[in-house]
PDB file of C-alpha atoms in Angstrom:
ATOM      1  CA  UNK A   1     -25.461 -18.591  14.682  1.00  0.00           C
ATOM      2  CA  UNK A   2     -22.549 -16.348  14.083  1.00  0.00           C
ATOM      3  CA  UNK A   3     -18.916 -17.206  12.674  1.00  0.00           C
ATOM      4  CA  UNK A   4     -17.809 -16.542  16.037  1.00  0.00           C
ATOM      5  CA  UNK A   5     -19.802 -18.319  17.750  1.00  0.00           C
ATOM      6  CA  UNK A   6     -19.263 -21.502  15.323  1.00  0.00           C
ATOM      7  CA  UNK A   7     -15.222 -20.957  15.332  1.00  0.00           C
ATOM      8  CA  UNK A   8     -15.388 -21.571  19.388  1.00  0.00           C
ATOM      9  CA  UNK A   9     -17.004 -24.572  19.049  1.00  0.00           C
ATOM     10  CA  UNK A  10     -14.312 -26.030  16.891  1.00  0.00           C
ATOM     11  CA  UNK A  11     -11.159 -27.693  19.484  1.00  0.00           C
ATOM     12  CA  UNK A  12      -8.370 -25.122  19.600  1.00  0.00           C
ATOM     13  CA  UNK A  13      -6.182 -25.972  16.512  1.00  0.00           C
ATOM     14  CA  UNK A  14      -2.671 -25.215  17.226  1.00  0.00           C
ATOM     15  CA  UNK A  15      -0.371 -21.785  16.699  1.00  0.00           C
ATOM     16  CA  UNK A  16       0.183 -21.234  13.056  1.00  0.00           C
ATOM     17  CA  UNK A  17      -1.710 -23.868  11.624  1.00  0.00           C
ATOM     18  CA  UNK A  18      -5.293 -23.019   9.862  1.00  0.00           C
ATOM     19  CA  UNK A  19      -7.650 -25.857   9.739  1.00  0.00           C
ATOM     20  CA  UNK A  20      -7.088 -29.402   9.846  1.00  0.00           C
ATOM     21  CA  UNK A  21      -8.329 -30.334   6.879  1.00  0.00           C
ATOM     22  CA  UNK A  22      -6.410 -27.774   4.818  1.00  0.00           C
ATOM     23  CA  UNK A  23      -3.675 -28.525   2.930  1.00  0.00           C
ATOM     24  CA  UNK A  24      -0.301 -26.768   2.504  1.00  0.00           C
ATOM     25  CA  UNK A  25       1.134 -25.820  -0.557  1.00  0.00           C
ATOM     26  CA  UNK A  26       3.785 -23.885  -2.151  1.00  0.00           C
ATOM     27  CA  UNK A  27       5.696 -20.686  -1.139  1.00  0.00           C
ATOM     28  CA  UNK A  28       3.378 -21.312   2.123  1.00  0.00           C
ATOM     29  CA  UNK A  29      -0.259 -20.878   0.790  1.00  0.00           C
ATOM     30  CA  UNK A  30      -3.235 -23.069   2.226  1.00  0.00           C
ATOM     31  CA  UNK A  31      -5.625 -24.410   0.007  1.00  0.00           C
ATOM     32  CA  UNK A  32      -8.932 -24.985   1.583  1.00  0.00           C
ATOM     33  CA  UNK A  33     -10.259 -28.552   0.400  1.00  0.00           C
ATOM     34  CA  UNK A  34     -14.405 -27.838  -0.250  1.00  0.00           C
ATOM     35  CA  UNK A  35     -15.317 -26.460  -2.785  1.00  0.00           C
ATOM     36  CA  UNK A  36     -17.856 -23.167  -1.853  1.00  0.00           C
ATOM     37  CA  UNK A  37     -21.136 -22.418  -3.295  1.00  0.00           C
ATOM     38  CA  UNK A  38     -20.366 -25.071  -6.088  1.00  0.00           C
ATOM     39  CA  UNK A  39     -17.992 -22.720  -7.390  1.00  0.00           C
ATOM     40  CA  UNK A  40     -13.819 -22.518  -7.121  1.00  0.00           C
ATOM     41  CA  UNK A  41     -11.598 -23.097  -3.912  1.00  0.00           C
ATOM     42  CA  UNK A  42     -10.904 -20.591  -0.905  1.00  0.00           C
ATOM     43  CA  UNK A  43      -7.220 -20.028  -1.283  1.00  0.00           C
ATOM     44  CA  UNK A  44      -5.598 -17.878   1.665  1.00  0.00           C
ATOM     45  CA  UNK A  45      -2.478 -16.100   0.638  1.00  0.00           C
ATOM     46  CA  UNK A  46      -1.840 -13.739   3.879  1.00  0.00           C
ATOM     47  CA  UNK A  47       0.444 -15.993   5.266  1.00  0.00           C
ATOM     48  CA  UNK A  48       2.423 -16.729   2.670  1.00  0.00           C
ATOM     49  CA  UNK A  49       2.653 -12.892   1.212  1.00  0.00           C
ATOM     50  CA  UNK A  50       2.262 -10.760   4.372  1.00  0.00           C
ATOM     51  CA  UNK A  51       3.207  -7.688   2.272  1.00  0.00           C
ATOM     52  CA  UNK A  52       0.733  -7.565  -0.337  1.00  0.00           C
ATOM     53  CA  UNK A  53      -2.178  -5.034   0.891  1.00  0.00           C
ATOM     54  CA  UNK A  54      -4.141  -4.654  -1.977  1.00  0.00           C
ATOM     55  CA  UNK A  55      -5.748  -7.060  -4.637  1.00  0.00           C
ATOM     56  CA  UNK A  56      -8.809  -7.969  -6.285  1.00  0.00           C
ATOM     57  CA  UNK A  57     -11.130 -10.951  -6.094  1.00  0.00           C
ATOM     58  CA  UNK A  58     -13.946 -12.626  -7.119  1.00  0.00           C
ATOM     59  CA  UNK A  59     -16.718 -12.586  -4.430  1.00  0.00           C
ATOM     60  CA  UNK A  60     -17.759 -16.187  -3.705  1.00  0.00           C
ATOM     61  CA  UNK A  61     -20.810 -15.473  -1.220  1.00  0.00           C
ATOM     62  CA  UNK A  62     -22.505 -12.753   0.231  1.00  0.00           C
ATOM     63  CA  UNK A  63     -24.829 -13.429   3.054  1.00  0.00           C
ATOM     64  CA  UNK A  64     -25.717  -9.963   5.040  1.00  0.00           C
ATOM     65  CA  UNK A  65     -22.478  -8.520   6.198  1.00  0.00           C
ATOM     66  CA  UNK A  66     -20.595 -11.463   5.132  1.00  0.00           C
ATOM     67  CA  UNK A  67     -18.417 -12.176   2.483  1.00  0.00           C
ATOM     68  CA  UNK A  68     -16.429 -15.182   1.451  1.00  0.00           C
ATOM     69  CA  UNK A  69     -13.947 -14.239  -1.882  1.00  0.00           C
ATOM     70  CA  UNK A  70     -12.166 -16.761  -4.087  1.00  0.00           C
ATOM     71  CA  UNK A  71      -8.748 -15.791  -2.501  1.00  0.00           C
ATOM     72  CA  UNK A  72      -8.132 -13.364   0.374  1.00  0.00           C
ATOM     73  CA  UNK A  73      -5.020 -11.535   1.421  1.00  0.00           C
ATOM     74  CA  UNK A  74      -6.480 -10.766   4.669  1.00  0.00           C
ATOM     75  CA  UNK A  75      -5.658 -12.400   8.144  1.00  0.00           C
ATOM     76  CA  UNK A  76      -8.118 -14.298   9.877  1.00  0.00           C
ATOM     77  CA  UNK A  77      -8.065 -14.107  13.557  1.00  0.00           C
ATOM     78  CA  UNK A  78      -6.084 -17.070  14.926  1.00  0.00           C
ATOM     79  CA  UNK A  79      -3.771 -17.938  17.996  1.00  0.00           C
ATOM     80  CA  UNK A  80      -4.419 -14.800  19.943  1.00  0.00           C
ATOM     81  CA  UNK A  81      -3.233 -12.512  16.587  1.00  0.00           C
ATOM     82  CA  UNK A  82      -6.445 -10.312  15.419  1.00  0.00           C
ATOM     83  CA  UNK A  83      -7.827 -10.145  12.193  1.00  0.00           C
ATOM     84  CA  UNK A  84      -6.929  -7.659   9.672  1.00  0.00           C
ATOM     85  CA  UNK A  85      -9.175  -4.680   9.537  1.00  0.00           C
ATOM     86  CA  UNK A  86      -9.365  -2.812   5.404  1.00  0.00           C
ATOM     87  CA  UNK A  87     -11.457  -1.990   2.701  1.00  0.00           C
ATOM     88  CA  UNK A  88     -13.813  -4.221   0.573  1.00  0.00           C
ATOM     89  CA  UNK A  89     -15.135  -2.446  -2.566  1.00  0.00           C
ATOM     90  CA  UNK A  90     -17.135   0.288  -0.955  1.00  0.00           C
ATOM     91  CA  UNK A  91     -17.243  -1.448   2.602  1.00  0.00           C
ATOM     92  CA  UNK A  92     -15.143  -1.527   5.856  1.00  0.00           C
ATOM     93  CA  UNK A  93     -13.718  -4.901   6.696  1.00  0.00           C
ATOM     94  CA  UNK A  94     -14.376  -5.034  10.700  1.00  0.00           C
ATOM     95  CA  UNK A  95     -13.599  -9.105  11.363  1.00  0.00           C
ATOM     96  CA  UNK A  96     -11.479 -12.098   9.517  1.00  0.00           C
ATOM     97  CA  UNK A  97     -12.840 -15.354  10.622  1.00  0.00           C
ATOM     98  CA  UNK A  98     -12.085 -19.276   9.305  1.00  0.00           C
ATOM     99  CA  UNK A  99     -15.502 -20.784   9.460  1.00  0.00           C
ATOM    100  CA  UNK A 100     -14.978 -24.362   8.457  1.00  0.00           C
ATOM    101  CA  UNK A 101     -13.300 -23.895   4.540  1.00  0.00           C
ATOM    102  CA  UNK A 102     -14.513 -20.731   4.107  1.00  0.00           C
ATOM    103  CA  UNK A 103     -12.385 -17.383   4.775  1.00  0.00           C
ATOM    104  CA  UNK A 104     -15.509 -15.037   6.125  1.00  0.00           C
ATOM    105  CA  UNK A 105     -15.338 -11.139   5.977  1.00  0.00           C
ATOM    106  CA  UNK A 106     -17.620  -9.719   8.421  1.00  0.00           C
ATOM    107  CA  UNK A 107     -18.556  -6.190   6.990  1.00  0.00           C
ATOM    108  CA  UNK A 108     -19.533  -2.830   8.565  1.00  0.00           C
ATOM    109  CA  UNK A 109     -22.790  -3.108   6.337  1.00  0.00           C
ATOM    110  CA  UNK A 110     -24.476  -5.185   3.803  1.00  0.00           C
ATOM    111  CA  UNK A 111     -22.096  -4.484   0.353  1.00  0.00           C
ATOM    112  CA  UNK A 112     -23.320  -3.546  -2.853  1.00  0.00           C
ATOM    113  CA  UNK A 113     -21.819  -6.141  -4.847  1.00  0.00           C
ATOM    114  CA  UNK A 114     -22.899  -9.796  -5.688  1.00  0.00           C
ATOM    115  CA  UNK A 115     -21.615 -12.516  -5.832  1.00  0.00           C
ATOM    116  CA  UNK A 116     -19.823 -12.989  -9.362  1.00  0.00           C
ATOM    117  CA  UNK A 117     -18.421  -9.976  -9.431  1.00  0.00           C
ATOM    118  CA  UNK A 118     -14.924  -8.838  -8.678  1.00  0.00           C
ATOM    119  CA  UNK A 119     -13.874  -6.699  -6.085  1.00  0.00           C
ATOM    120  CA  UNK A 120     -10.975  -4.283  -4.990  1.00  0.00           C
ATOM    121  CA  UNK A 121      -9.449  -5.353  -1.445  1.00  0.00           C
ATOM    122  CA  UNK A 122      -7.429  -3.310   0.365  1.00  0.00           C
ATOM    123  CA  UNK A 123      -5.182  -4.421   3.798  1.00  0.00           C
ATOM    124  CA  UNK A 124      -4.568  -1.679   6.608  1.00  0.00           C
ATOM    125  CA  UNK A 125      -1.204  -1.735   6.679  1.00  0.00           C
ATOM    126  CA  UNK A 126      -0.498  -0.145   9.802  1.00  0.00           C
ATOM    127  CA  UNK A 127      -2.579  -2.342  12.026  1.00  0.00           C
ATOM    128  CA  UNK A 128      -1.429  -5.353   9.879  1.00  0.00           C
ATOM    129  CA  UNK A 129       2.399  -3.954  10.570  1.00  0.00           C
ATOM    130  CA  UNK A 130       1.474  -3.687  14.448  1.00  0.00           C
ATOM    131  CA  UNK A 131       0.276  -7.064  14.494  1.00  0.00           C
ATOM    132  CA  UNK A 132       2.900  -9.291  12.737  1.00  0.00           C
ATOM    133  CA  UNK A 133       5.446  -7.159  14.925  1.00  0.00           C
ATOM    134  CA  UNK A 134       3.845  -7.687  17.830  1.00  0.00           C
ATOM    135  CA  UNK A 135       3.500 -11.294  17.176  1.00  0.00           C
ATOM    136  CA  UNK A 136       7.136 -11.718  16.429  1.00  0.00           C
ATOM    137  CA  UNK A 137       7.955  -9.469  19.550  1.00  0.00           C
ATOM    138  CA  UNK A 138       5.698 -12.583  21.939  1.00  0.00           C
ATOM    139  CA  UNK A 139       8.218 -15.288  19.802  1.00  0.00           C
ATOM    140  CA  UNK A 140      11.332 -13.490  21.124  1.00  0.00           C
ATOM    141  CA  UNK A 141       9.921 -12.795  24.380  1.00  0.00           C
ATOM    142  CA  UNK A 142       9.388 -16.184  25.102  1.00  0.00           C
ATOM    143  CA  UNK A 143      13.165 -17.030  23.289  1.00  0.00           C
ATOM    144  CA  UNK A 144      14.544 -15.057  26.326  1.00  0.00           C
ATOM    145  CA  UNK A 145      12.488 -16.457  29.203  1.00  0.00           C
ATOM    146  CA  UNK A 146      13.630 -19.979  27.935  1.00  0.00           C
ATOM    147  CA  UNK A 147      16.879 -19.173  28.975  1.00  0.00           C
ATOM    148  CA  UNK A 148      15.914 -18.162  32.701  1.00  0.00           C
ATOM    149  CA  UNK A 149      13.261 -20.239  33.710  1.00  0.00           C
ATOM    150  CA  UNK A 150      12.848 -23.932  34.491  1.00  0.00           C
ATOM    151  CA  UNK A 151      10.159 -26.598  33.146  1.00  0.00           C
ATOM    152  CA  UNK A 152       8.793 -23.187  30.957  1.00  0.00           C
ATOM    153  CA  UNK A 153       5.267 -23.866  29.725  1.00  0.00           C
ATOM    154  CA  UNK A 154       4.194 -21.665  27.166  1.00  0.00           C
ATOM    155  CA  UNK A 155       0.128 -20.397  27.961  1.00  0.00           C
ATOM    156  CA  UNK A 156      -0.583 -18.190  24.993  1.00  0.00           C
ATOM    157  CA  UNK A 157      -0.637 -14.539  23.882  1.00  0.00           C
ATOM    158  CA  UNK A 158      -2.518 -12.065  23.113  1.00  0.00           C
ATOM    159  CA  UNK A 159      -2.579  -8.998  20.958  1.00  0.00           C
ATOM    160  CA  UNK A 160      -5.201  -6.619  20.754  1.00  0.00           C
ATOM    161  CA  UNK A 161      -5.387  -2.784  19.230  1.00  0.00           C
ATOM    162  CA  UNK A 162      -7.281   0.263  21.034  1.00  0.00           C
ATOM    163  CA  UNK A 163     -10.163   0.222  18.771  1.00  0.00           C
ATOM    164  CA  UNK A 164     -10.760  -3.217  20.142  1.00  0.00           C
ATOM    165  CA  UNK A 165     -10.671  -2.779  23.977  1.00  0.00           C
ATOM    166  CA  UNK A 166     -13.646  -3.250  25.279  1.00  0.00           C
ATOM    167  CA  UNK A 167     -13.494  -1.257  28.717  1.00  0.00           C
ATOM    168  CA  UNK A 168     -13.476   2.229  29.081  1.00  0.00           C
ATOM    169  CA  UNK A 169     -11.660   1.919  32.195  1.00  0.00           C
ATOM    170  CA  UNK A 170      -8.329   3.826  33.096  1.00  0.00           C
ATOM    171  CA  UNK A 171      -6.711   0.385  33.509  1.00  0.00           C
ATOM    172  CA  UNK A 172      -7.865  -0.726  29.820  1.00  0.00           C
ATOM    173  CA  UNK A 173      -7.493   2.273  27.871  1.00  0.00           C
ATOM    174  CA  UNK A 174      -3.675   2.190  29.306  1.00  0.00           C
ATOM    175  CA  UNK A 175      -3.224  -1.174  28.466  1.00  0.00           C
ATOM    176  CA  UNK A 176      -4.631  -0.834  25.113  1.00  0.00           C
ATOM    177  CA  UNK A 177      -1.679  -1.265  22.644  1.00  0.00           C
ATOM    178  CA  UNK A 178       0.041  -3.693  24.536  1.00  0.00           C
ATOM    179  CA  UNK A 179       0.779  -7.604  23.739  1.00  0.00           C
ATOM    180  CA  UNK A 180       0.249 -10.054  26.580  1.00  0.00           C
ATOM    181  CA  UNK A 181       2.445 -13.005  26.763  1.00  0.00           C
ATOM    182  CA  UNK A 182       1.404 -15.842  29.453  1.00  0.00           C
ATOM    183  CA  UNK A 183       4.244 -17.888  30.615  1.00  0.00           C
ATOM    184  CA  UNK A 184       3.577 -21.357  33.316  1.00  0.00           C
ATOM    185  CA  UNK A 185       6.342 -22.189  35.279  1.00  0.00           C
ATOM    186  CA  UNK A 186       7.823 -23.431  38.746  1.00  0.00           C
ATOM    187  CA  UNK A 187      10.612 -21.200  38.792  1.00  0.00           C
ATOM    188  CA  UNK A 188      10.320 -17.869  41.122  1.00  0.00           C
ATOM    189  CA  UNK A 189       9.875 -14.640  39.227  1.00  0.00           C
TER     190      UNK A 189
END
């Protein structure tokens, strides 16, 4: 049963929030309230320091391709905003999922470090700058339509990067840097 899988499961929990059984603390960091593998707590920082792209960690869990650390600057997917995509030691981070308390890493392959042992993280900056710009871009988007439409419901967005277009289509590879905002309303477009 993959994180995925197990994350779809879960009801929808709303935009910007994490889990509802985390708890928020200071300067905007989450702290995750289970303890994992009878060792610390998951602490997720992206949030609350979007800028920092590199740090180092203690690896909680390994299982296959997936790795939980101690605390992770990395964005989980959430909302319609796509996980951050790096570096793990010697491994490519491909997917950032909350499963439950745990902050999951999905891996290209299998790493060659343990749990125990720290490791060097590092953020892609230029996808994570596309994303939080594109995200804020959706927020102002939907700012201006307030102002023009009646009874405006807001149905969700969605931003996704070429590398993760699945089509090979014209029509997809076209679209595949763009940010889709879906708006309900009554009011004639």
């Amino acid at each position: 049963d993959s994180v995925r899988a197990r994350r779809r499961r879960r009801a929808v929990v709303a935009h910007h929030s994490v889990d509802s059984r985390s708890v928020p603390r200071g300067a905007g960091e989450v702290l995750f309230l289970a303890p994992l593998a009878g060792r610390g707590m998951t602490v997720q920082r992206a949030a609350a320091e979007p800028y920092t792209t590199s740090f180092e960690s203690v690896v909680e869990r390994v299982d296959g391709r997936e790795a939980v650390l101690a605390e992770s600057y990395f964005c989980a997917e959430s909302g319609g905003q796509p996980a951050d995509r790096g570096r793990m030691g010697d491994r490519r981070v491909v997917d950032v999922q909350v499963d439950g308390d745990a902050v999951v890493h999905t891996l290209d392959e299998s790493p060659s470090f343990d749990a125990g042992q720290s490791v060097l993280c590092r953020v892609d900056w230029r996808r994570r700058m596309y994303c939080m710009r594109a995200h804020t871009a959706s927020h102002v988007l939907y700012g201006a339509a307030r102002t023009c439409m009646d009874d405006l419901g807001y149905g969700g967005f969605d931003i996704r990067a070429a590398d993760e277009r699945a089509s090979v289509d014209a029509v997809a590879r076209s679209d595949a840097d763009r940010v889709r905002v879906d708006f309900v309303t009554s009011t004639d477009v």
